[in-house]
Structures are given as structure tokens and as C-alpha cells.
mmCIF file of C-alpha atoms in Angstrom:
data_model
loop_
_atom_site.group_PDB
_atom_site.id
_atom_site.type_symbol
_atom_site.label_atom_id
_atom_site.label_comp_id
_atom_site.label_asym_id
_atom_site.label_seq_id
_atom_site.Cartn_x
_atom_site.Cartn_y
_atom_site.Cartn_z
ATOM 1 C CA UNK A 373 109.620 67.951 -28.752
ATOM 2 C CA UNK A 374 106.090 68.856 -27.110
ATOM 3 C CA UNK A 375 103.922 67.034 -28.552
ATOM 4 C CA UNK A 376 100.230 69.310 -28.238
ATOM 5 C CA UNK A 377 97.249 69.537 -30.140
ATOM 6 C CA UNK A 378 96.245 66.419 -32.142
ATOM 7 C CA UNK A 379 99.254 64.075 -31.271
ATOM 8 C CA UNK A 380 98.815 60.631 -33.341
ATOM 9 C CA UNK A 381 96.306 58.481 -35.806
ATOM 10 C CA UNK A 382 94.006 56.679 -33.450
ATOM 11 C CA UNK A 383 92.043 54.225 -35.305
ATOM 12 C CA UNK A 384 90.644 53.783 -38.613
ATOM 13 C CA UNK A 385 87.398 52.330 -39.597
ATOM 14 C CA UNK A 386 87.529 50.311 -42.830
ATOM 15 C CA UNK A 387 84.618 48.283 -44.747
ATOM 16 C CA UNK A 388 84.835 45.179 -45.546
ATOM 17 C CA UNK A 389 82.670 42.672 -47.192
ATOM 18 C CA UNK A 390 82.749 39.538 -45.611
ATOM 19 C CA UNK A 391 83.654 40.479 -41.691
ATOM 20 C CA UNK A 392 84.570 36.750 -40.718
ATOM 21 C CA UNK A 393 86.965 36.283 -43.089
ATOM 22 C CA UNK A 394 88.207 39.777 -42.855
ATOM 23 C CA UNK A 395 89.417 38.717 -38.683
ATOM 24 C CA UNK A 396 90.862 36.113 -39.940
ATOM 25 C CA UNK A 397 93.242 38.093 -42.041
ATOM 26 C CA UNK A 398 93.838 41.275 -39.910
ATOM 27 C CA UNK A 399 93.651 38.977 -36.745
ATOM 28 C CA UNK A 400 96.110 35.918 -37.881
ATOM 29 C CA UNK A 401 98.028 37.107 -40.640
ATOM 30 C CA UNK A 402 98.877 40.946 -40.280
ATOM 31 C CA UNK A 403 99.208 39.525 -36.193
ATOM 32 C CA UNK A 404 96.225 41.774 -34.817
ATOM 33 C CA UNK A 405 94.773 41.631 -31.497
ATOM 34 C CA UNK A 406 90.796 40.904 -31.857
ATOM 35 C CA UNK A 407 89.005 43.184 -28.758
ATOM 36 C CA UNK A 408 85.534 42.749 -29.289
ATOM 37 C CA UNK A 409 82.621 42.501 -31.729
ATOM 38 C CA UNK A 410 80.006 44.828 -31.769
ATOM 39 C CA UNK A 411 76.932 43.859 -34.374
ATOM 40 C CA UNK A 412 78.433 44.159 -37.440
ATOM 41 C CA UNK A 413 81.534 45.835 -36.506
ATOM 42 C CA UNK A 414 84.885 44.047 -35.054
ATOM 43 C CA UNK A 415 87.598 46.144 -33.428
ATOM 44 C CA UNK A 416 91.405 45.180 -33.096
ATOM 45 C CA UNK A 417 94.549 46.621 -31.589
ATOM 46 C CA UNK A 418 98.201 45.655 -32.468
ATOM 47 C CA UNK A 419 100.370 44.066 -30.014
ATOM 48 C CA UNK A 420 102.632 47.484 -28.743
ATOM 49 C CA UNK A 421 99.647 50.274 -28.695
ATOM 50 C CA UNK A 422 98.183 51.037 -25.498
ATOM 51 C CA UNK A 423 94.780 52.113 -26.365
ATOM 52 C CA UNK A 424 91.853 50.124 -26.680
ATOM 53 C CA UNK A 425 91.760 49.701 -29.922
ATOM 54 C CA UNK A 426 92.837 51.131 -33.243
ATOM 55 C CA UNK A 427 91.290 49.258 -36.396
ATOM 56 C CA UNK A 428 87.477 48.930 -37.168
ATOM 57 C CA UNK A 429 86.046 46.616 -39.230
ATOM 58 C CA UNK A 430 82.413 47.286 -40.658
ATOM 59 C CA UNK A 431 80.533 44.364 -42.442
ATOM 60 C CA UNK A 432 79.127 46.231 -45.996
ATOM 61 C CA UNK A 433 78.540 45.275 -49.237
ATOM 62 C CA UNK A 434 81.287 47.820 -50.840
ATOM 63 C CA UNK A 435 85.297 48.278 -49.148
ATOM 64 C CA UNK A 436 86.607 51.891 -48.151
ATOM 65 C CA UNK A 437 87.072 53.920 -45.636
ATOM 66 C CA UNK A 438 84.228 55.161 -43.393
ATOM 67 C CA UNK A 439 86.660 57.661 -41.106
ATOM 68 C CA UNK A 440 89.868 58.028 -39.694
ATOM 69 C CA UNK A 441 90.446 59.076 -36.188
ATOM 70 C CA UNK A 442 92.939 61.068 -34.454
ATOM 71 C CA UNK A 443 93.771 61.457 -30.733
ATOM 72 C CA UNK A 444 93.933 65.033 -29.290
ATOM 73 C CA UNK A 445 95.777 65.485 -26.359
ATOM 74 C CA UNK A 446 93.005 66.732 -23.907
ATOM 75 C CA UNK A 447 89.183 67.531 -24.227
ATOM 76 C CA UNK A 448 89.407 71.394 -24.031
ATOM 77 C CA UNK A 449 91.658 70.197 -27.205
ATOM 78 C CA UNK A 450 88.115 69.285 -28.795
ATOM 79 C CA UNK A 451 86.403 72.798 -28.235
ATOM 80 C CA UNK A 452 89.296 74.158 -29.490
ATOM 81 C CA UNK A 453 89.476 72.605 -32.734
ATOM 82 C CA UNK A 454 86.019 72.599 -33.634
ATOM 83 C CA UNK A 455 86.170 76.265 -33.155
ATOM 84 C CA UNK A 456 88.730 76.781 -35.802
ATOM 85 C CA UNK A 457 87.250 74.519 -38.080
ATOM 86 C CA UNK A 458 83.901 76.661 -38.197
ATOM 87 C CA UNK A 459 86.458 79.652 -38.861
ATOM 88 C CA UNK A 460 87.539 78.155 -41.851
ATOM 89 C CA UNK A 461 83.740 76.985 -42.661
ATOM 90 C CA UNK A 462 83.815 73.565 -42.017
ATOM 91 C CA UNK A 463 80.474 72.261 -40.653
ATOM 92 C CA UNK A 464 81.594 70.221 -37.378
ATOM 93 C CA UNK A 465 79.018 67.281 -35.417
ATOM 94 C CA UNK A 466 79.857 66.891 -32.170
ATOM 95 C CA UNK A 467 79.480 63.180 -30.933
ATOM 96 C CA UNK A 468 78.379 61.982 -27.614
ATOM 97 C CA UNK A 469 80.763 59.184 -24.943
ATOM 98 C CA UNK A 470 80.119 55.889 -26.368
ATOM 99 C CA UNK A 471 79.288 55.879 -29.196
ATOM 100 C CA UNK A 472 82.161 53.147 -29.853
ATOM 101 C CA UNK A 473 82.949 51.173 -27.294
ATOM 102 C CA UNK A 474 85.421 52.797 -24.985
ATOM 103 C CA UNK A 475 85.848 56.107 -26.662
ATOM 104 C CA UNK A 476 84.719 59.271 -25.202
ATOM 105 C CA UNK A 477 83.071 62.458 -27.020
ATOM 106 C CA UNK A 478 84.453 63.175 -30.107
ATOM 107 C CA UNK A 479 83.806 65.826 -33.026
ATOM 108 C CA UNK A 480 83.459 64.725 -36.680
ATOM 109 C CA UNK A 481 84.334 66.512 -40.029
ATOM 110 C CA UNK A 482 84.158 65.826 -43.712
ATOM 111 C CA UNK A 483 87.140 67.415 -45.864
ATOM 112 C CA UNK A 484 87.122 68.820 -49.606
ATOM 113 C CA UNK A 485 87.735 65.153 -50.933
ATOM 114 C CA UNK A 486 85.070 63.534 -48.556
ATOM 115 C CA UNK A 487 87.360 61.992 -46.337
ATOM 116 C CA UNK A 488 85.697 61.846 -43.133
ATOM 117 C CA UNK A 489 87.518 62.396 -39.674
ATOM 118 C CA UNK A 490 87.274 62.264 -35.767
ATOM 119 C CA UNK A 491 89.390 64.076 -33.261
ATOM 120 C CA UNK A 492 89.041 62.350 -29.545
ATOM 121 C CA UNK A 493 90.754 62.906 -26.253
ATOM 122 C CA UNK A 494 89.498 59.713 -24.300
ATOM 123 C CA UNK A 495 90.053 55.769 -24.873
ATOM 124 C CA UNK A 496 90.096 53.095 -22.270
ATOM 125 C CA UNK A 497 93.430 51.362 -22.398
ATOM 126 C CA UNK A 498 93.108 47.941 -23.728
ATOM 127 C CA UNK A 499 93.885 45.216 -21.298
ATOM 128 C CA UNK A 500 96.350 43.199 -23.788
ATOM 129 C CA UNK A 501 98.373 46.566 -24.404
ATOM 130 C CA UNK A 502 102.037 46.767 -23.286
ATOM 131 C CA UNK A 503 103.234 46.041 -19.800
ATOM 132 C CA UNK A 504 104.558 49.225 -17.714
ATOM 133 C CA UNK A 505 105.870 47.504 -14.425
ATOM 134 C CA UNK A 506 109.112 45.658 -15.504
ATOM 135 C CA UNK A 507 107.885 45.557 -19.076
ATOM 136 C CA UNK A 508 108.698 42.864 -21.151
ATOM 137 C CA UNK A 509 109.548 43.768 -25.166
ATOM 138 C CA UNK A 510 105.915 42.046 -25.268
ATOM 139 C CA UNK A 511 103.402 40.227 -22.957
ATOM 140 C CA UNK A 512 102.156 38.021 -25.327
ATOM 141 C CA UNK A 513 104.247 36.494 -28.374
ATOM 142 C CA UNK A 514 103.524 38.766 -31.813
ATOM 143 C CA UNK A 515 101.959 36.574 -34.598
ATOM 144 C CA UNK A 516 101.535 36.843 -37.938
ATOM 145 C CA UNK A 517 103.164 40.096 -39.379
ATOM 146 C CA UNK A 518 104.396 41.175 -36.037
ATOM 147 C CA UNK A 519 102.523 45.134 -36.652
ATOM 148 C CA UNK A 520 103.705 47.136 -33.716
ATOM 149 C CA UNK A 521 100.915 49.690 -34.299
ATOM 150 C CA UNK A 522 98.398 51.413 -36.894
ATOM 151 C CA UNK A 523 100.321 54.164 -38.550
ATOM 152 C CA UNK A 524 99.038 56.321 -41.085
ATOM 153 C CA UNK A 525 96.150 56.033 -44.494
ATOM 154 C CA UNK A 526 96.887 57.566 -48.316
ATOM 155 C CA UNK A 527 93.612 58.781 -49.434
ATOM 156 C CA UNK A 528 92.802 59.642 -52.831
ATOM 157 C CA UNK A 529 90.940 62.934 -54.184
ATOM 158 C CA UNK A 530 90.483 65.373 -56.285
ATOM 159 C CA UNK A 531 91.363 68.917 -54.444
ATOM 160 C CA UNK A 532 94.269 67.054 -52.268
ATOM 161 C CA UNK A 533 95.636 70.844 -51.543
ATOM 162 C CA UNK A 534 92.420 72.026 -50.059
ATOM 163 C CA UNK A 535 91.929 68.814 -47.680
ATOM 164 C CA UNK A 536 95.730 69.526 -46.464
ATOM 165 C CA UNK A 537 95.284 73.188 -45.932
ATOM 166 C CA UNK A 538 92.396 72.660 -43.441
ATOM 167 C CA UNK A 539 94.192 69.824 -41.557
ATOM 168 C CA UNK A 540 97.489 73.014 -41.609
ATOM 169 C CA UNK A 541 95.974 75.685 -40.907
ATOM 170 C CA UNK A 542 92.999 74.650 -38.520
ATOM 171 C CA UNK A 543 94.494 71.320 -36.903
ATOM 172 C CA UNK A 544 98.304 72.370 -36.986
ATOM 173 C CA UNK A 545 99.547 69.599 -38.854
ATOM 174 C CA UNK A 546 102.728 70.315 -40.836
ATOM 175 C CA UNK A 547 103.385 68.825 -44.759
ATOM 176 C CA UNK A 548 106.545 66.839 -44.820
ATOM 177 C CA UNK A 549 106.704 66.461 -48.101
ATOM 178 C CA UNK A 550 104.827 66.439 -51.715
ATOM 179 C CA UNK A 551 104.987 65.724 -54.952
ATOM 180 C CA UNK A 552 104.750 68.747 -57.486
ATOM 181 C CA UNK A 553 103.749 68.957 -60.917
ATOM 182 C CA UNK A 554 106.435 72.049 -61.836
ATOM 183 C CA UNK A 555 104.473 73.000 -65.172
ATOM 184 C CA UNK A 556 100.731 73.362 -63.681
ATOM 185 C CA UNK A 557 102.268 73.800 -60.261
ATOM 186 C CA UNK A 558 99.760 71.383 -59.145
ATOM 187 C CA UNK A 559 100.406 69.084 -55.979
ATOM 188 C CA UNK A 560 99.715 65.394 -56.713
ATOM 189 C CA UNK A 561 100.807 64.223 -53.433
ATOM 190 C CA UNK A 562 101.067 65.392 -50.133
ATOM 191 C CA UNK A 563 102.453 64.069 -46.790
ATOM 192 C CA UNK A 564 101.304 65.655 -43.427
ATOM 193 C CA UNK A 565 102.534 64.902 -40.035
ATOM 194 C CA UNK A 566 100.602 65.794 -36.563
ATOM 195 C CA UNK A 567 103.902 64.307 -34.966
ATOM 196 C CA UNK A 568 108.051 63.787 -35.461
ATOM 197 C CA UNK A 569 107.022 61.213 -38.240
ATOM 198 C CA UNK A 570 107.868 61.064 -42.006
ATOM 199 C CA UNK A 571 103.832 61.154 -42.189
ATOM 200 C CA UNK A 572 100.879 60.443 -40.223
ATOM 201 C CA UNK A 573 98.527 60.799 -43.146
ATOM 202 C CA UNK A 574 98.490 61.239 -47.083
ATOM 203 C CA UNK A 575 96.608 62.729 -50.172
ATOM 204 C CA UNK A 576 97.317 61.757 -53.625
ATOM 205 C CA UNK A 577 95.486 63.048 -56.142
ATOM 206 C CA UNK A 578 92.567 61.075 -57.773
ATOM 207 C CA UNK A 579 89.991 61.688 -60.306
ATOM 208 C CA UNK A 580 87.178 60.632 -57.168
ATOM 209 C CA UNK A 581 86.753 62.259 -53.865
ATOM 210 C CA UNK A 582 85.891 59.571 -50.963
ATOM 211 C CA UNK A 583 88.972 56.974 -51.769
ATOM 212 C CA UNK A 584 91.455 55.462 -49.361
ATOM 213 C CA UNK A 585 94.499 54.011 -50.927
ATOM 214 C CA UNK A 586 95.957 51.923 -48.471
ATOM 215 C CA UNK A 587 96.249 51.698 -44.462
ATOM 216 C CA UNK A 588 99.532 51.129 -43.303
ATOM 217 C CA UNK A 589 100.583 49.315 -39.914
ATOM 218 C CA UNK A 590 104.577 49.847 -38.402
ATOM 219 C CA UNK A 591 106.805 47.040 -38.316
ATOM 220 C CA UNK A 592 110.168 47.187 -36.057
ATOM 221 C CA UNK A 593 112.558 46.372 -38.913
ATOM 222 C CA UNK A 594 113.318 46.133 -42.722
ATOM 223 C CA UNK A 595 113.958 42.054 -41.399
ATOM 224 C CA UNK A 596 109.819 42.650 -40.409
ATOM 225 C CA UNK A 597 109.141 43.165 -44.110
ATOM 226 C CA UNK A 598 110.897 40.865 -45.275
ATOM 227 C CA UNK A 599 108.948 37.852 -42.667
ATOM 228 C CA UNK A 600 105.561 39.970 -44.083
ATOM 229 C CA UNK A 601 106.522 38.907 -47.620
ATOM 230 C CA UNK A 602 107.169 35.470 -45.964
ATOM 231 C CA UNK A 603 103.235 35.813 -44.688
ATOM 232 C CA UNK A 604 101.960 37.175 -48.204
ATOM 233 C CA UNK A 605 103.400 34.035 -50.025
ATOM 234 C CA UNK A 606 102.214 31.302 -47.494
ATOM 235 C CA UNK A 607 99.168 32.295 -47.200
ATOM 236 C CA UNK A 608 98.362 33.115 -51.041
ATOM 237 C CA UNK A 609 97.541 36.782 -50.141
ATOM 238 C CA UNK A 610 97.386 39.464 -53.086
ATOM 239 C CA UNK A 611 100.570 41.025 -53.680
ATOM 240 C CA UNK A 612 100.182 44.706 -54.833
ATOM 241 C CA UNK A 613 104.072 45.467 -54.498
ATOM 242 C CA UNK A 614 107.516 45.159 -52.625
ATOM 243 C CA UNK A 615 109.160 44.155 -50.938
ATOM 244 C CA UNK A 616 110.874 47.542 -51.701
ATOM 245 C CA UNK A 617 111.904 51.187 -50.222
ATOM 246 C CA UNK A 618 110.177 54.545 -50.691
ATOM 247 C CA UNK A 619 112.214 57.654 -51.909
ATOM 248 C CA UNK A 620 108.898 59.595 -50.258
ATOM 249 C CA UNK A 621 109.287 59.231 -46.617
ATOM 250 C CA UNK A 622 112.424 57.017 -47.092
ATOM 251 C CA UNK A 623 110.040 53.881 -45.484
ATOM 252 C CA UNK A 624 110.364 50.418 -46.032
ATOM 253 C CA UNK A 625 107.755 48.816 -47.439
ATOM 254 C CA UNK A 626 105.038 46.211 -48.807
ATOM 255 C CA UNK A 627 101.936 46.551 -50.326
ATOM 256 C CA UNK A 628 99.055 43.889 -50.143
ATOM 257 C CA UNK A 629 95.141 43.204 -50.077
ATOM 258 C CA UNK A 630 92.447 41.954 -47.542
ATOM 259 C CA UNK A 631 90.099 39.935 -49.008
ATOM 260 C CA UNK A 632 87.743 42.872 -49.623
ATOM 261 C CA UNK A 633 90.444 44.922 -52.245
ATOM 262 C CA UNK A 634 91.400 46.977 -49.619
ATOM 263 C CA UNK A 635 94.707 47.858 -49.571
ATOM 264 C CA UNK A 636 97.641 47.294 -46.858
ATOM 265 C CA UNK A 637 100.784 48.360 -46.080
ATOM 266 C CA UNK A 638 103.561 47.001 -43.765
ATOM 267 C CA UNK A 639 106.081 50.272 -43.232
ATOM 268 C CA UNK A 640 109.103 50.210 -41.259
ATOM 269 C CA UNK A 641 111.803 53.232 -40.874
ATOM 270 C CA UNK A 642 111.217 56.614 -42.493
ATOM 271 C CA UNK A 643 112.870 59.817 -41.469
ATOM 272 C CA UNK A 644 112.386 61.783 -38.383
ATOM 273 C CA UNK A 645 110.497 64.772 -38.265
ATOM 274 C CA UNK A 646 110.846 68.040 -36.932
ATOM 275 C CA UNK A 647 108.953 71.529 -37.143
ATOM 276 C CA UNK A 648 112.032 73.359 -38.048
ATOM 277 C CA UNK A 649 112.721 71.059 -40.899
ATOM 278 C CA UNK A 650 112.420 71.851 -44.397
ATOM 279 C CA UNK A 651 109.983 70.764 -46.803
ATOM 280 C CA UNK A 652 111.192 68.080 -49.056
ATOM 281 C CA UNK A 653 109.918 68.108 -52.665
ATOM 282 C CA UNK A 654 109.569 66.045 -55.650
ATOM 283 C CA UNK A 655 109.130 66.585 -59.156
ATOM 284 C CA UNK A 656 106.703 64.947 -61.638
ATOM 285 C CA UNK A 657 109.375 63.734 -63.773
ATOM 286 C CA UNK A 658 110.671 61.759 -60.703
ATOM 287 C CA UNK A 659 107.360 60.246 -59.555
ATOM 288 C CA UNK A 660 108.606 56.816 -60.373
ATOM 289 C CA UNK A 661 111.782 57.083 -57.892
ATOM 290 C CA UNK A 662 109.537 59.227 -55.302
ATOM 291 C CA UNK A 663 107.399 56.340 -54.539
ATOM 292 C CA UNK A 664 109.650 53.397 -55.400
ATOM 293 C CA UNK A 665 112.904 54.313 -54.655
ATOM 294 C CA UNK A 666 114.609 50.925 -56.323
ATOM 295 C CA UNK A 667 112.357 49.911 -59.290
ATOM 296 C CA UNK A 668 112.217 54.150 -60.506
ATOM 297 C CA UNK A 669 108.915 53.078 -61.707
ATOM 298 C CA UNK A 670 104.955 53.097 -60.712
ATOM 299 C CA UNK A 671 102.939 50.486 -61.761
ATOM 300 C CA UNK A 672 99.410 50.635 -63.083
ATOM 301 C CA UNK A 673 97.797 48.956 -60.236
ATOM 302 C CA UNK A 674 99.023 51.326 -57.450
ATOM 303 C CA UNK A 675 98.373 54.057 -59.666
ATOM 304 C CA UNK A 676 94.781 53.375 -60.391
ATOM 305 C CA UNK A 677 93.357 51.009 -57.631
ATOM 306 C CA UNK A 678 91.751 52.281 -54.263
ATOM 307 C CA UNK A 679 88.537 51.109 -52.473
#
């Protein structure tokens, strides 16, 4: 598969309200690699990505989301996109080199639920990233959770079908997979992909634009959840849920908090996906199963808490 266009998440930048204590819990306990810190911002890159960083921590005094990111395979790849974003009336800034560290041009966007985003084409490799002369499965020993790499957000909003159609129709991403409300035929969950994975992004429906439900990082192996519970316990970190399976995406999984509410995910497996696949679909009725595929059941906390 030819993978074109906008070909993976890049980073994520996520507030936080106390940035010291937030390094010490993406750094040492989901295993993080600590780059630099730039005034009130710290940026991190897990052990297996190649780029110079992925996660962005901003010092604040509420958590969230301020964007999400995503790599485009050249620059012309910028023009491009921005065109077809004005098409479809979306009001695109275009961002000078360096404005963070590393990172080249980029254009910016804000979708029908407020979510802003960032396509790029340029990143300077980070200089702890995987070997490629005789590589080694890593240079340096993994800690903490072991997260091979930032994988995907869930953000909430309201009009989740309108924020998918742009990324569809103007970016070429293709939906996976939703959840469908059969009586009002309305979509209260929908996973896109930009690659061959289960997802690359999410919306679930909220009653507030603006949300993010969780950030999820890849782990190698349903054993790598199971050592992530093993962190979440030690270290007294809140437990949302898990560890448990998705029927959505078929992932393994386990939901936690940083310090600031914000919500994490460790994710390993999920489906492969390809553009001549069909789109899988879930009803209402089995919401409970959809999401957690063992307990059949959502719990009020997942449901109703985002940052």
C-alpha cells in the first residue's frame, strides 16, 4: 500500500497544569523520551519513532487539547491541502519554519467541533530515535510503560459527522468504523484512518465542542498492557478502565490519568486496514460490547469525562 497524502499522527499538544510533575509521569512512567523544554512547553518522543518529537506539553491552568498534528508526505502536500480545505470553506493559517522547535511550515485548521489541527511535511529526526545501521530492537533500554509510539486521540463534539466529512473528503482519510444510532440515524462515534490502521483518530459525540477524550500511545503486546497495569498500581496512578479489549478497533487496551485529568491510553493490536475494506458498523443497542468487548458495558466515567 502507497502510503500518500497525510500519512500518520505526528504529535499532539496537550495542557497540563503542573508541567514538572506532568514529565515526571509521561517521562518515567508511560517510558517517554524528554527532548527539550521550551518556556513553558516540554516536548517528548517515545523510544521507536524517528521524528523529533511527538508529545507537547503546555503549562496552563485548565487540561485539553490545544492541536493535533499530522505529517504529510511532502510540502507541495501542504499547498495542496489547504487548497481543498478553502473549497470546502474552511478558513486555513499558514504557519512559518520554527515555530516549534524542529518543525518546518505548517498550515492550521479548526473543525466543526473546535478541534484544532496541523498538517506538516518537515521534522528533524530526533537523535535518540531508532538505530538504522545494524539496528538493535532498541538503543537505549524502554522504561516505564515501554510506548513504542504516539498513536491516535478520541475527541469529543457535538457535529462528530461534519468534523469527519472534512478530514474525508478534503484530507482523504477513510472511516473505519462507527457507531450508529439506527432510529435517528445519527453517528455517535466515528473512527478515521489516514493509514492501514484500525484508526488514527476518533470523534464521539459530546454535548461540548473543543474536548479530547483520551491520547493513546502503542504498546508491542497484550503482555505490554498487562506490565502498564503493573505501572498504574505501583505508582498509585488513576485507573479509568482495563485492563480489557475493544470490540471497536479490536485493540487492547487501558485507560488512565496524568495528574492534570487528562486521559491516557496504552493500545496494542487492532485490525489492519485497507482502502478496499468495508466499513464496519455498530449499533446503539451494542454500544456496551463496541467499546468494551468483555465487560458488554460502559461506565459512567468514560462516558462523561474529557478535559
Amino acid at each position: 500500500m502507497a502510503v500518500t497524502g497525510v500519512i500518520r499522527p505526528g504529535y499532539v499538544q496537550l495542557r497540563v497544569l503542573d508541567l514538572e510533575e506532568a514529565i515526571e509521569h509521561y517521562r518515567d512512567r508511560i517510558g517517554l523520551n524528554l527532548v527539550s523544554r521550551e518556556g513553558d512547553r516540554a516536548f517528548f518522543q517515545a523510544f521507536d519513532e524517528f521524528d523529533r518529537h511527538s508529545i507537547i506539553l503546555r503549562e496552563a491552568d485548565h487540561p485539553g487539547m490545544d492541536v493535533m498534528g499530522f505529517k504529510v508526505a511532502k510540502d507541495t502536500d501542504l499547498d495542496h491541502f489547504a487548497e481543498r480545505l478553502l473549497d470546502m470553506g474552511v478558513h486555513v493559517d499558514v504557519l512559518p519554519e520554527g515555530e516549534d522547535p524542529g518543525v518546518g511550515r505548517k498550515i492550521r485548521f479548526k473543525l466543526p467541533t473546535q478541534h484544532v489541527f496541523e498538517l506538516y511535511s518537515e521534522m528533524e529526526l530526533s537523535q535518540t530515535g531508532p538505530a538504522i545501521s545494524d539496528p538493535d530492537v532498541w538503543v537505549v533500554e524502554p522504561r516505564g510503560m515501554r510506548v513504542t509510539r504516539f498513536d491516535h486521540c478520541a475527541l469529543n463534539g457535538v457535529d462528530i459527522a461534519a468534523s469527519a466529512k472534512i478530514l474525508v473528503d478534503a484530507l482523504d482519510f477513510s472511516i473505519t468504523e462507527e457507531l450508529v444510532d439506527e432510529a435517528s440515524g445519527g453517528r455517535m462515534a466515528i473512527f478515521l484512518s489516514c493509514s492501514n490502521k484500525a484508526h488514527d483518530v476518533a470523534f464521539l459525540g459530546a454535548p461540548e465542542d473543543g474536548k479530547i477524550h483520551h491520547t493513546s500511545f502503542n504498546l508491542e503486546s497484550w503482555h505490554d498492557v498487562g506490565h502498564a497495569a503493573d505501572i498504574i498500581s505501583r505508582y498509585d496512578i488513576s485507573l479509568d478502565i482495563g485492563p480489557t479489549r475493544h470490540g471497536i478497533t479490536r485493540g487492547q487496551t487501558i485507560y488512565f490519568f496524568d495528574p492534570s485529568g487528562n486521559r491516557n491510553e496504552t493500545f496494542s493490536g487492532g485490525y489492519f486496514y485497507y482502502p478496499d475494506n468495508p466499513r464496519r458498523t455498530w449499533k446503539a443497542e451494542n454500544a456496551g460490547k463496541a467499546v468494551f468487548y468483555y465487560e458488554k458495558a460502559l461506565n459512567d466515567r468514560f462516558m462523561t469525562v474529557n478535559t
